PDB file of C-alpha atoms in Angstrom:
ATOM      1  CA  MET A 397       0.000   0.000   0.000  1.00  0.00           C
ATOM      2  CA  THR A 398       2.827   2.362   0.897  1.00  0.00           C
ATOM      3  CA  SER A 399       4.575   1.471  -2.325  1.00  0.00           C
ATOM      4  CA  LEU A 400       1.422   2.358  -4.264  1.00  0.00           C
ATOM      5  CA  ILE A 401       1.302   5.798  -2.639  1.00  0.00           C
ATOM      6  CA  ILE A 402       4.968   6.348  -3.466  1.00  0.00           C
ATOM      7  CA  PHE A 403       4.297   5.161  -7.016  1.00  0.00           C
ATOM      8  CA  TYR A 404       1.498   7.699  -7.418  1.00  0.00           C
ATOM      9  CA  LEU A 405       3.703  10.480  -6.010  1.00  0.00           C
ATOM     10  CA  ALA A 406       6.503   9.592  -8.430  1.00  0.00           C
ATOM     11  CA  SER A 407       3.973   9.438 -11.271  1.00  0.00           C
ATOM     12  CA  CYS A 408       2.737  12.929 -10.404  1.00  0.00           C
ATOM     13  CA  VAL A 409       6.322  14.212 -10.500  1.00  0.00           C
ATOM     14  CA  VAL A 410       6.976  12.478 -13.833  1.00  0.00           C
ATOM     15  CA  LEU A 411       3.789  13.678 -15.527  1.00  0.00           C
ATOM     16  CA  GLY A 412       3.927  17.174 -14.021  1.00  0.00           C
ATOM     17  CA  GLY A 413       7.502  17.591 -15.183  1.00  0.00           C
ATOM     18  CA  GLY A 414       6.554  16.312 -18.625  1.00  0.00           C
ATOM     19  CA  LEU A 415       3.653  18.765 -18.872  1.00  0.00           C
ATOM     20  CA  ALA A 416       5.977  21.568 -17.773  1.00  0.00           C
ATOM     21  CA  VAL A 417       8.343  20.605 -20.606  1.00  0.00           C
ATOM     22  CA  VAL A 418       5.745  20.677 -23.361  1.00  0.00           C
ATOM     23  CA  LEU A 419       3.508  23.510 -22.114  1.00  0.00           C
ATOM     24  CA  SER A 420       5.790  26.073 -20.484  1.00  0.00           C
ATOM     25  CA  ARG A 421       6.370  29.376 -22.297  1.00  0.00           C
ATOM     26  CA  ASN A 422       9.770  29.932 -20.723  1.00  0.00           C
ATOM     27  CA  ILE A 423      12.257  27.408 -22.024  1.00  0.00           C
ATOM     28  CA  VAL A 424      14.400  27.463 -18.871  1.00  0.00           C
ATOM     29  CA  TYR A 425      11.357  26.322 -16.891  1.00  0.00           C
ATOM     30  CA  ALA A 426      10.999  23.549 -19.463  1.00  0.00           C
ATOM     31  CA  ALA A 427      14.555  22.421 -18.677  1.00  0.00           C
ATOM     32  CA  PHE A 428      13.725  22.383 -14.945  1.00  0.00           C
ATOM     33  CA  GLY A 429      10.582  20.374 -15.708  1.00  0.00           C
ATOM     34  CA  LEU A 430      12.764  17.905 -17.586  1.00  0.00           C
ATOM     35  CA  ILE A 431      14.972  17.503 -14.499  1.00  0.00           C
ATOM     36  CA  ALA A 432      11.876  16.836 -12.341  1.00  0.00           C
ATOM     37  CA  SER A 433      10.475  14.338 -14.814  1.00  0.00           C
ATOM     38  CA  LEU A 434      13.733  12.396 -15.122  1.00  0.00           C
ATOM     39  CA  SER A 435      14.173  12.309 -11.331  1.00  0.00           C
ATOM     40  CA  GLY A 436      10.651  10.925 -11.079  1.00  0.00           C
ATOM     41  CA  VAL A 437      11.613   8.145 -13.471  1.00  0.00           C
ATOM     42  CA  ALA A 438      14.587   7.432 -11.179  1.00  0.00           C
ATOM     43  CA  GLY A 439      12.054   7.074  -8.337  1.00  0.00           C
ATOM     44  CA  ILE A 440      10.085   4.577 -10.447  1.00  0.00           C
ATOM     45  CA  PHE A 441      13.319   2.611 -10.928  1.00  0.00           C
ATOM     46  CA  ILE A 442      13.887   2.521  -7.163  1.00  0.00           C
ATOM     47  CA  LEU A 443      10.323   1.225  -6.680  1.00  0.00           C
ATOM     48  CA  SER A 444      11.163  -1.496  -9.209  1.00  0.00           C
ATOM     49  CA  PHE A 445      14.109  -2.755  -7.113  1.00  0.00           C
ATOM     50  CA  ALA A 446      16.607  -1.337  -9.618  1.00  0.00           C
ATOM     51  CA  PRO A 447      18.722   1.127  -7.612  1.00  0.00           C
ATOM     52  CA  PHE A 448      21.600   0.814 -10.072  1.00  0.00           C
ATOM     53  CA  LEU A 449      19.394   1.999 -12.928  1.00  0.00           C
ATOM     54  CA  ALA A 450      18.119   4.853 -10.757  1.00  0.00           C
ATOM     55  CA  LEU A 451      21.724   5.886 -10.110  1.00  0.00           C
ATOM     56  CA  VAL A 452      22.564   5.697 -13.823  1.00  0.00           C
ATOM     57  CA  GLN A 453      19.421   7.694 -14.612  1.00  0.00           C
ATOM     58  CA  ILE A 454      20.307  10.513 -12.219  1.00  0.00           C
ATOM     59  CA  LEU A 455      23.983  10.521 -13.231  1.00  0.00           C
ATOM     60  CA  ILE A 456      23.493  10.518 -16.996  1.00  0.00           C
ATOM     61  CA  TYR A 457      20.217  12.382 -17.399  1.00  0.00           C
ATOM     62  CA  GLY A 458      20.431  14.805 -14.496  1.00  0.00           C
ATOM     63  CA  GLY A 459      24.179  15.220 -14.596  1.00  0.00           C
ATOM     64  CA  ALA A 460      24.985  15.160 -18.289  1.00  0.00           C
ATOM     65  CA  ILE A 461      22.006  15.487 -20.589  1.00  0.00           C
ATOM     66  CA  VAL A 462      20.179  18.319 -18.821  1.00  0.00           C
ATOM     67  CA  ILE A 463      23.445  20.236 -18.397  1.00  0.00           C
ATOM     68  CA  VAL A 464      24.187  19.868 -22.114  1.00  0.00           C
ATOM     69  CA  ILE A 465      20.665  21.072 -22.938  1.00  0.00           C
ATOM     70  CA  ILE A 466      21.050  24.100 -20.657  1.00  0.00           C
ATOM     71  CA  PHE A 467      24.391  24.898 -22.316  1.00  0.00           C
ATOM     72  CA  ALA A 468      22.691  24.682 -25.707  1.00  0.00           C
ATOM     73  CA  LEU A 469      20.057  27.111 -24.431  1.00  0.00           C
ATOM     74  CA  MET A 470      22.789  29.498 -23.330  1.00  0.00           C
ATOM     75  CA  LEU A 471      24.579  29.267 -26.701  1.00  0.00           C
ATOM     76  CA  THR A 472      21.456  30.095 -28.686  1.00  0.00           C
ATOM     77  CA  LYS A 473      19.588  33.367 -28.462  1.00  0.00           C
ATOM     78  CA  LEU A 474      16.912  33.406 -25.786  1.00  0.00           C
ATOM     79  CA  GLU A 475      15.023  36.515 -26.951  1.00  0.00           C
ATOM     80  CA  ASP A 476      13.608  34.683 -29.944  1.00  0.00           C
ATOM     81  CA  PHE A 477      11.615  32.279 -27.879  1.00  0.00           C
ATOM     82  CA  ARG A 478       8.873  34.661 -26.843  1.00  0.00           C
ATOM     83  CA  THR A 479       8.012  35.620 -30.389  1.00  0.00           C
ATOM     84  CA  LEU A 480       8.444  32.114 -31.727  1.00  0.00           C
ATOM     85  CA  SER A 481       5.370  30.771 -33.499  1.00  0.00           C
ATOM     86  CA  ASP A 482       5.001  28.059 -30.915  1.00  0.00           C
ATOM     87  CA  HIS A 483       1.993  25.788 -30.457  1.00  0.00           C
ATOM     88  CA  LYS A 484       0.815  26.695 -33.951  1.00  0.00           C
ATOM     89  CA  HIS A 485      -0.226  23.151 -34.819  1.00  0.00           C
ATOM     90  CA  TRP A 486      -1.538  22.238 -31.397  1.00  0.00           C
ATOM     91  CA  PRO A 487      -4.910  20.742 -32.469  1.00  0.00           C
ATOM     92  CA  ILE A 488      -3.242  18.192 -34.773  1.00  0.00           C
ATOM     93  CA  ALA A 489      -0.643  17.417 -32.115  1.00  0.00           C
ATOM     94  CA  LEU A 490      -3.327  17.002 -29.447  1.00  0.00           C
ATOM     95  CA  VAL A 491      -5.441  14.671 -31.591  1.00  0.00           C
ATOM     96  CA  THR A 492      -2.430  12.564 -32.603  1.00  0.00           C
ATOM     97  CA  SER A 493      -1.132  12.204 -29.066  1.00  0.00           C
ATOM     98  CA  LEU A 494      -4.623  11.377 -27.740  1.00  0.00           C
ATOM     99  CA  ILE A 495      -5.066   8.658 -30.381  1.00  0.00           C
ATOM    100  CA  THR A 496      -1.652   7.212 -29.465  1.00  0.00           C
ATOM    101  CA  LEU A 497      -2.574   7.387 -25.779  1.00  0.00           C
ATOM    102  CA  GLY A 498      -5.853   5.574 -26.466  1.00  0.00           C
ATOM    103  CA  ILE A 499      -4.076   2.768 -28.308  1.00  0.00           C
ATOM    104  CA  ILE A 500      -1.462   2.320 -25.576  1.00  0.00           C
ATOM    105  CA  ILE A 501      -4.005   2.460 -22.730  1.00  0.00           C
ATOM    106  CA  SER A 502      -6.330  -0.011 -24.459  1.00  0.00           C
ATOM    107  CA  THR A 503      -3.481  -2.501 -24.777  1.00  0.00           C
ATOM    108  CA  ALA A 504      -2.436  -1.874 -21.174  1.00  0.00           C
ATOM    109  CA  PHE A 505      -5.557  -3.618 -19.843  1.00  0.00           C
ATOM    110  CA  TYR A 506      -4.763  -6.840 -21.651  1.00  0.00           C
ATOM    111  CA  ARG A 507      -3.149  -9.039 -19.015  1.00  0.00           C
ATOM    112  CA  PRO A 508      -0.367 -11.364 -20.130  1.00  0.00           C
ATOM    113  CA  ALA A 509      -0.803 -14.898 -18.788  1.00  0.00           C
ATOM    114  CA  ASN A 510       2.488 -15.447 -17.004  1.00  0.00           C
ATOM    115  CA  LEU A 511       2.568 -12.545 -14.588  1.00  0.00           C
ATOM    116  CA  THR A 512       4.071 -12.841 -11.148  1.00  0.00           C
ATOM    117  CA  SER A 513       4.237 -10.550  -8.164  1.00  0.00           C
ATOM    118  CA  ARG A 514       6.737  -7.707  -8.152  1.00  0.00           C
ATOM    119  CA  SER A 515      10.240  -9.074  -7.729  1.00  0.00           C
ATOM    120  CA  GLY A 516      13.603  -7.527  -8.367  1.00  0.00           C
ATOM    121  CA  LEU A 517      16.775  -8.698 -10.032  1.00  0.00           C
ATOM    122  CA  ASP A 518      20.148  -9.146  -8.424  1.00  0.00           C
ATOM    123  CA  LEU A 519      22.747  -6.634  -9.588  1.00  0.00           C
ATOM    124  CA  SER A 520      25.424  -9.340  -9.935  1.00  0.00           C
ATOM    125  CA  LYS A 521      23.057 -11.240 -12.248  1.00  0.00           C
ATOM    126  CA  LEU A 522      22.677  -8.105 -14.367  1.00  0.00           C
ATOM    127  CA  ALA A 523      26.456  -7.714 -14.493  1.00  0.00           C
ATOM    128  CA  ASP A 524      26.826 -11.381 -15.510  1.00  0.00           C
ATOM    129  CA  GLU A 525      24.390 -10.951 -18.368  1.00  0.00           C
ATOM    130  CA  LEU A 526      25.733  -7.588 -19.482  1.00  0.00           C
ATOM    131  CA  PHE A 527      29.368  -8.650 -19.643  1.00  0.00           C
ATOM    132  CA  SER A 528      28.958 -12.180 -20.986  1.00  0.00           C
ATOM    133  CA  LYS A 529      25.930 -12.483 -23.241  1.00  0.00           C
ATOM    134  CA  TRP A 530      25.651  -8.814 -24.175  1.00  0.00           C
ATOM    135  CA  ALA A 531      29.372  -7.963 -24.133  1.00  0.00           C
ATOM    136  CA  VAL A 532      29.667  -7.361 -27.884  1.00  0.00           C
ATOM    137  CA  PRO A 533      26.603  -5.062 -28.079  1.00  0.00           C
ATOM    138  CA  PHE A 534      27.961  -3.272 -25.009  1.00  0.00           C
ATOM    139  CA  GLU A 535      31.272  -2.578 -26.750  1.00  0.00           C
ATOM    140  CA  MET A 536      29.356  -1.530 -29.875  1.00  0.00           C
ATOM    141  CA  ALA A 537      27.387   0.952 -27.759  1.00  0.00           C
ATOM    142  CA  SER A 538      30.615   2.458 -26.446  1.00  0.00           C
ATOM    143  CA  LEU A 539      31.869   2.725 -30.038  1.00  0.00           C
ATOM    144  CA  VAL A 540      28.633   4.417 -31.102  1.00  0.00           C
ATOM    145  CA  LEU A 541      29.003   6.886 -28.225  1.00  0.00           C
ATOM    146  CA  LEU A 542      32.628   7.640 -29.174  1.00  0.00           C
ATOM    147  CA  ILE A 543      31.800   8.168 -32.846  1.00  0.00           C
ATOM    148  CA  ALA A 544      28.779  10.329 -32.019  1.00  0.00           C
ATOM    149  CA  LEU A 545      30.834  12.562 -29.720  1.00  0.00           C
ATOM    150  CA  MET A 546      33.626  12.850 -32.304  1.00  0.00           C
ATOM    151  CA  GLY A 547      31.047  13.733 -34.946  1.00  0.00           C
ATOM    152  CA  GLY A 548      29.548  16.352 -32.664  1.00  0.00           C
ATOM    153  CA  VAL A 549      32.936  17.959 -32.050  1.00  0.00           C
ATOM    154  CA  ILE A 550      33.766  17.964 -35.765  1.00  0.00           C
ATOM    155  CA  MET A 551      30.377  19.428 -36.631  1.00  0.00           C
ATOM    156  CA  VAL A 552      30.510  22.404 -34.290  1.00  0.00           C
ATOM    157  CA  ARG A 553      34.190  23.171 -34.938  1.00  0.00           C
ATOM    158  CA  LYS A 554      34.927  26.409 -36.737  1.00  0.00           C
ATOM    159  CA  ILE A 555      36.173  25.624 -40.244  1.00  0.00           C
ATOM    160  CA  ASP A 556      37.230  29.099 -41.377  1.00  0.00           C
ATOM    161  CA  SER A 557      40.944  28.130 -41.169  1.00  0.00           C
ATOM    162  CA  ARG A 558      40.467  26.006 -44.277  1.00  0.00           C
ATOM    163  CA  ASP A 559      39.738  29.066 -46.406  1.00  0.00           C
ATOM    164  CA  ASP A 560      43.106  30.627 -45.586  1.00  0.00           C
ATOM    165  CA  LYS A 561      45.111  27.884 -47.261  1.00  0.00           C
TER     166      LYS A 561
ATOM    167  CA  MET B   2      -0.450  -3.195  -4.706  1.00  0.00           C
ATOM    168  CA  ILE B   3       1.379  -2.031  -7.800  1.00  0.00           C
ATOM    169  CA  GLU B   4       0.336  -3.844 -10.964  1.00  0.00           C
ATOM    170  CA  LEU B   5       1.865  -4.010 -14.422  1.00  0.00           C
ATOM    171  CA  THR B   6      -1.061  -1.883 -15.665  1.00  0.00           C
ATOM    172  CA  HIS B   7       0.140   1.047 -13.548  1.00  0.00           C
ATOM    173  CA  PHE B   8       3.493   1.010 -15.300  1.00  0.00           C
ATOM    174  CA  GLN B   9       1.897   0.728 -18.724  1.00  0.00           C
ATOM    175  CA  VAL B  10      -0.557   3.576 -18.136  1.00  0.00           C
ATOM    176  CA  LEU B  11       2.195   5.844 -16.778  1.00  0.00           C
ATOM    177  CA  SER B  12       4.394   4.956 -19.733  1.00  0.00           C
ATOM    178  CA  GLY B  13       1.574   5.662 -22.194  1.00  0.00           C
ATOM    179  CA  LEU B  14       0.786   9.020 -20.606  1.00  0.00           C
ATOM    180  CA  LEU B  15       4.435  10.106 -20.659  1.00  0.00           C
ATOM    181  CA  PHE B  16       4.805   8.934 -24.264  1.00  0.00           C
ATOM    182  CA  ALA B  17       1.695  10.908 -25.301  1.00  0.00           C
ATOM    183  CA  ILE B  18       3.016  14.042 -23.564  1.00  0.00           C
ATOM    184  CA  GLY B  19       6.346  13.669 -25.354  1.00  0.00           C
ATOM    185  CA  LEU B  20       4.609  13.115 -28.700  1.00  0.00           C
ATOM    186  CA  TYR B  21       2.538  16.255 -28.189  1.00  0.00           C
ATOM    187  CA  GLY B  22       5.736  18.190 -27.477  1.00  0.00           C
ATOM    188  CA  VAL B  23       7.454  16.887 -30.602  1.00  0.00           C
ATOM    189  CA  LEU B  24       4.496  17.785 -32.822  1.00  0.00           C
ATOM    190  CA  ALA B  25       3.363  21.078 -31.275  1.00  0.00           C
ATOM    191  CA  ARG B  26       6.519  22.928 -30.234  1.00  0.00           C
ATOM    192  CA  ARG B  27       8.617  24.743 -32.819  1.00  0.00           C
ATOM    193  CA  ASN B  28      11.807  25.175 -30.816  1.00  0.00           C
ATOM    194  CA  ALA B  29      14.366  22.535 -31.812  1.00  0.00           C
ATOM    195  CA  ILE B  30      15.745  22.176 -28.262  1.00  0.00           C
ATOM    196  CA  LEU B  31      12.231  21.656 -26.886  1.00  0.00           C
ATOM    197  CA  VAL B  32      11.618  18.979 -29.513  1.00  0.00           C
ATOM    198  CA  LEU B  33      14.814  17.319 -28.288  1.00  0.00           C
ATOM    199  CA  MET B  34      13.607  17.420 -24.661  1.00  0.00           C
ATOM    200  CA  SER B  35      10.298  15.872 -25.709  1.00  0.00           C
ATOM    201  CA  ILE B  36      12.173  13.045 -27.422  1.00  0.00           C
ATOM    202  CA  GLU B  37      13.986  12.416 -24.126  1.00  0.00           C
ATOM    203  CA  LEU B  38      10.570  12.166 -22.421  1.00  0.00           C
ATOM    204  CA  MET B  39       9.454   9.553 -24.954  1.00  0.00           C
ATOM    205  CA  LEU B  40      12.639   7.518 -24.413  1.00  0.00           C
ATOM    206  CA  ASN B  41      11.960   7.580 -20.670  1.00  0.00           C
ATOM    207  CA  ALA B  42       8.421   6.331 -21.277  1.00  0.00           C
ATOM    208  CA  VAL B  43       9.939   3.345 -23.067  1.00  0.00           C
ATOM    209  CA  ASN B  44      12.271   2.769 -20.105  1.00  0.00           C
ATOM    210  CA  ILE B  45       9.315   2.722 -17.675  1.00  0.00           C
ATOM    211  CA  ASN B  46       7.567   0.122 -19.824  1.00  0.00           C
ATOM    212  CA  LEU B  47      10.711  -2.025 -19.991  1.00  0.00           C
ATOM    213  CA  ILE B  48      11.308  -2.004 -16.240  1.00  0.00           C
ATOM    214  CA  GLY B  49       7.623  -2.808 -15.641  1.00  0.00           C
ATOM    215  CA  TYR B  50       7.746  -5.914 -17.783  1.00  0.00           C
ATOM    216  CA  SER B  51      11.118  -6.885 -16.339  1.00  0.00           C
ATOM    217  CA  ILE B  52       9.880  -6.996 -12.758  1.00  0.00           C
ATOM    218  CA  PHE B  53       6.441  -8.517 -13.392  1.00  0.00           C
ATOM    219  CA  MET B  54       7.080 -11.254 -15.967  1.00  0.00           C
ATOM    220  CA  ASN B  55       7.355 -14.806 -14.702  1.00  0.00           C
ATOM    221  CA  ALA B  56      10.422 -15.635 -16.811  1.00  0.00           C
ATOM    222  CA  SER B  57      13.939 -16.892 -16.234  1.00  0.00           C
ATOM    223  CA  GLU B  58      16.540 -14.644 -14.637  1.00  0.00           C
ATOM    224  CA  SER B  59      18.383 -14.027 -17.893  1.00  0.00           C
ATOM    225  CA  HIS B  60      15.176 -13.000 -19.646  1.00  0.00           C
ATOM    226  CA  ARG B  61      14.378 -10.544 -16.895  1.00  0.00           C
ATOM    227  CA  ALA B  62      17.913  -9.171 -16.974  1.00  0.00           C
ATOM    228  CA  LEU B  63      17.259  -8.372 -20.634  1.00  0.00           C
ATOM    229  CA  GLY B  64      14.913  -5.579 -19.572  1.00  0.00           C
ATOM    230  CA  HIS B  65      17.614  -3.952 -17.479  1.00  0.00           C
ATOM    231  CA  VAL B  66      20.240  -4.403 -20.215  1.00  0.00           C
ATOM    232  CA  LEU B  67      17.917  -2.797 -22.767  1.00  0.00           C
ATOM    233  CA  ILE B  68      17.385   0.173 -20.454  1.00  0.00           C
ATOM    234  CA  ILE B  69      21.151   0.678 -20.217  1.00  0.00           C
ATOM    235  CA  PHE B  70      21.396   0.589 -24.019  1.00  0.00           C
ATOM    236  CA  VAL B  71      18.513   3.023 -24.413  1.00  0.00           C
ATOM    237  CA  ILE B  72      20.183   5.488 -22.028  1.00  0.00           C
ATOM    238  CA  THR B  73      23.502   5.154 -23.900  1.00  0.00           C
ATOM    239  CA  ILE B  74      21.940   5.712 -27.301  1.00  0.00           C
ATOM    240  CA  ALA B  75      19.924   8.642 -25.920  1.00  0.00           C
ATOM    241  CA  ALA B  76      23.162  10.294 -24.780  1.00  0.00           C
ATOM    242  CA  ALA B  77      24.800   9.757 -28.185  1.00  0.00           C
ATOM    243  CA  GLU B  78      21.736  11.031 -30.009  1.00  0.00           C
ATOM    244  CA  LEU B  79      21.559  14.109 -27.815  1.00  0.00           C
ATOM    245  CA  ALA B  80      25.216  14.985 -28.389  1.00  0.00           C
ATOM    246  CA  LEU B  81      24.783  14.798 -32.175  1.00  0.00           C
ATOM    247  CA  ALA B  82      21.472  16.655 -32.126  1.00  0.00           C
ATOM    248  CA  ILE B  83      22.872  19.512 -30.024  1.00  0.00           C
ATOM    249  CA  ALA B  84      25.811  19.771 -32.432  1.00  0.00           C
ATOM    250  CA  ILE B  85      23.432  19.953 -35.402  1.00  0.00           C
ATOM    251  CA  ILE B  86      21.292  22.581 -33.625  1.00  0.00           C
ATOM    252  CA  LEU B  87      24.309  24.756 -32.787  1.00  0.00           C
ATOM    253  CA  ARG B  88      25.537  24.469 -36.375  1.00  0.00           C
ATOM    254  CA  LEU B  89      22.106  25.460 -37.685  1.00  0.00           C
ATOM    255  CA  TYR B  90      21.973  28.369 -35.288  1.00  0.00           C
ATOM    256  CA  ARG B  91      25.358  29.558 -36.515  1.00  0.00           C
ATOM    257  CA  ASN B  92      24.336  29.290 -40.175  1.00  0.00           C
ATOM    258  CA  LYS B  93      20.709  30.465 -40.062  1.00  0.00           C
ATOM    259  CA  SER B  94      20.639  32.240 -36.643  1.00  0.00           C
ATOM    260  CA  SER B  95      17.388  30.495 -35.800  1.00  0.00           C
ATOM    261  CA  ILE B  96      16.422  27.178 -34.227  1.00  0.00           C
ATOM    262  CA  ASN B  97      12.782  27.393 -35.232  1.00  0.00           C
ATOM    263  CA  THR B  98      11.972  24.098 -36.951  1.00  0.00           C
ATOM    264  CA  ASP B  99       9.777  25.939 -39.454  1.00  0.00           C
ATOM    265  CA  ASP B 100      12.841  27.788 -40.765  1.00  0.00           C
ATOM    266  CA  ILE B 101      14.853  24.625 -41.274  1.00  0.00           C
ATOM    267  CA  ASN B 102      13.908  23.594 -44.803  1.00  0.00           C
ATOM    268  CA  ILE B 103      17.249  23.298 -46.596  1.00  0.00           C
ATOM    269  CA  MET B 104      16.766  19.530 -47.019  1.00  0.00           C
ATOM    270  CA  ARG B 105      13.328  19.973 -48.621  1.00  0.00           C
ATOM    271  CA  TRP B 106      13.297  19.404 -52.383  1.00  0.00           C
TER     272      TRP B 106
END
C-alpha cells in the first residue's frame, strides 16, 4: 500500500515535469521540468528494485544530458523564444497524441498470462548478463558513443581556417 | 499493490506528452527534450515488464540491459542533435523548426 502511494507520487512528478516541458512558455522552466520528470523516473526505478538503474538515470540524465541542454540554451539566443510561433499546430498534435494514448491504454488492460508478483533482479546477475551475453553489443554501444561525440565535435568546430590555405 | 497496468498507463501518458511536445513545439531544443521524455516512457515500460514477468533470470535481466542501451543511445543522439542545432543556429541564426527547410526538395 505504501509502495502504491509512493508510485502515485513519483507518477505525479513524472507527468507534471513532462507537462511543464511541453507547455511552459519559458524554455528554462521547461529544462527544470525535464529535471523533475527524469528524477521521477529514477524514483520509479527505485520502486522497481533497480537502484543501479536509478543511479545511472540521475547521473546521466540529471548530470549530463540536462546540463548539455542548458548549455545549448545558453549558446542560442533566448530573446527569440517569446516571439516564436510556438503551439501553432496544437490541435493536430493534441489529436495525434490522444489517439496514441488511447491505443497504448487499451493494450495496457490486456493481461499477459504469465505474470508474477513484483520481484527484483540481483545486480550481480545483471552484471553477468551484461558482460557475458551482451558484451559485444555493449562494446558496440561504447563505439557508437565515441563516434557520435567525435562527430559532434567535428560538426561544431569552426572551419574558417580552411579558407586561408 | 502495484500492478503491471500502472506502469503501462504511466508509460503511455508520458509517451503521449512527449509526442505532443514533438508535434506542437517549434523550438528545436524543446523537440529534443520531448524526445527524451518519450525515451523515458519506453524505459518505464521495460522495467515494468522486467519486474512482473514470470520468466527466467536471464530474460528478466534483458529488460535492465535494454534500459542501459537506451540510455547510452539517448546520450549519443543528444550529443549529435545539439551539435546539429548549434551548427544550424550559426548558419541560419534560428532554431525554429519551421525555418529549417534546406533539405526539402
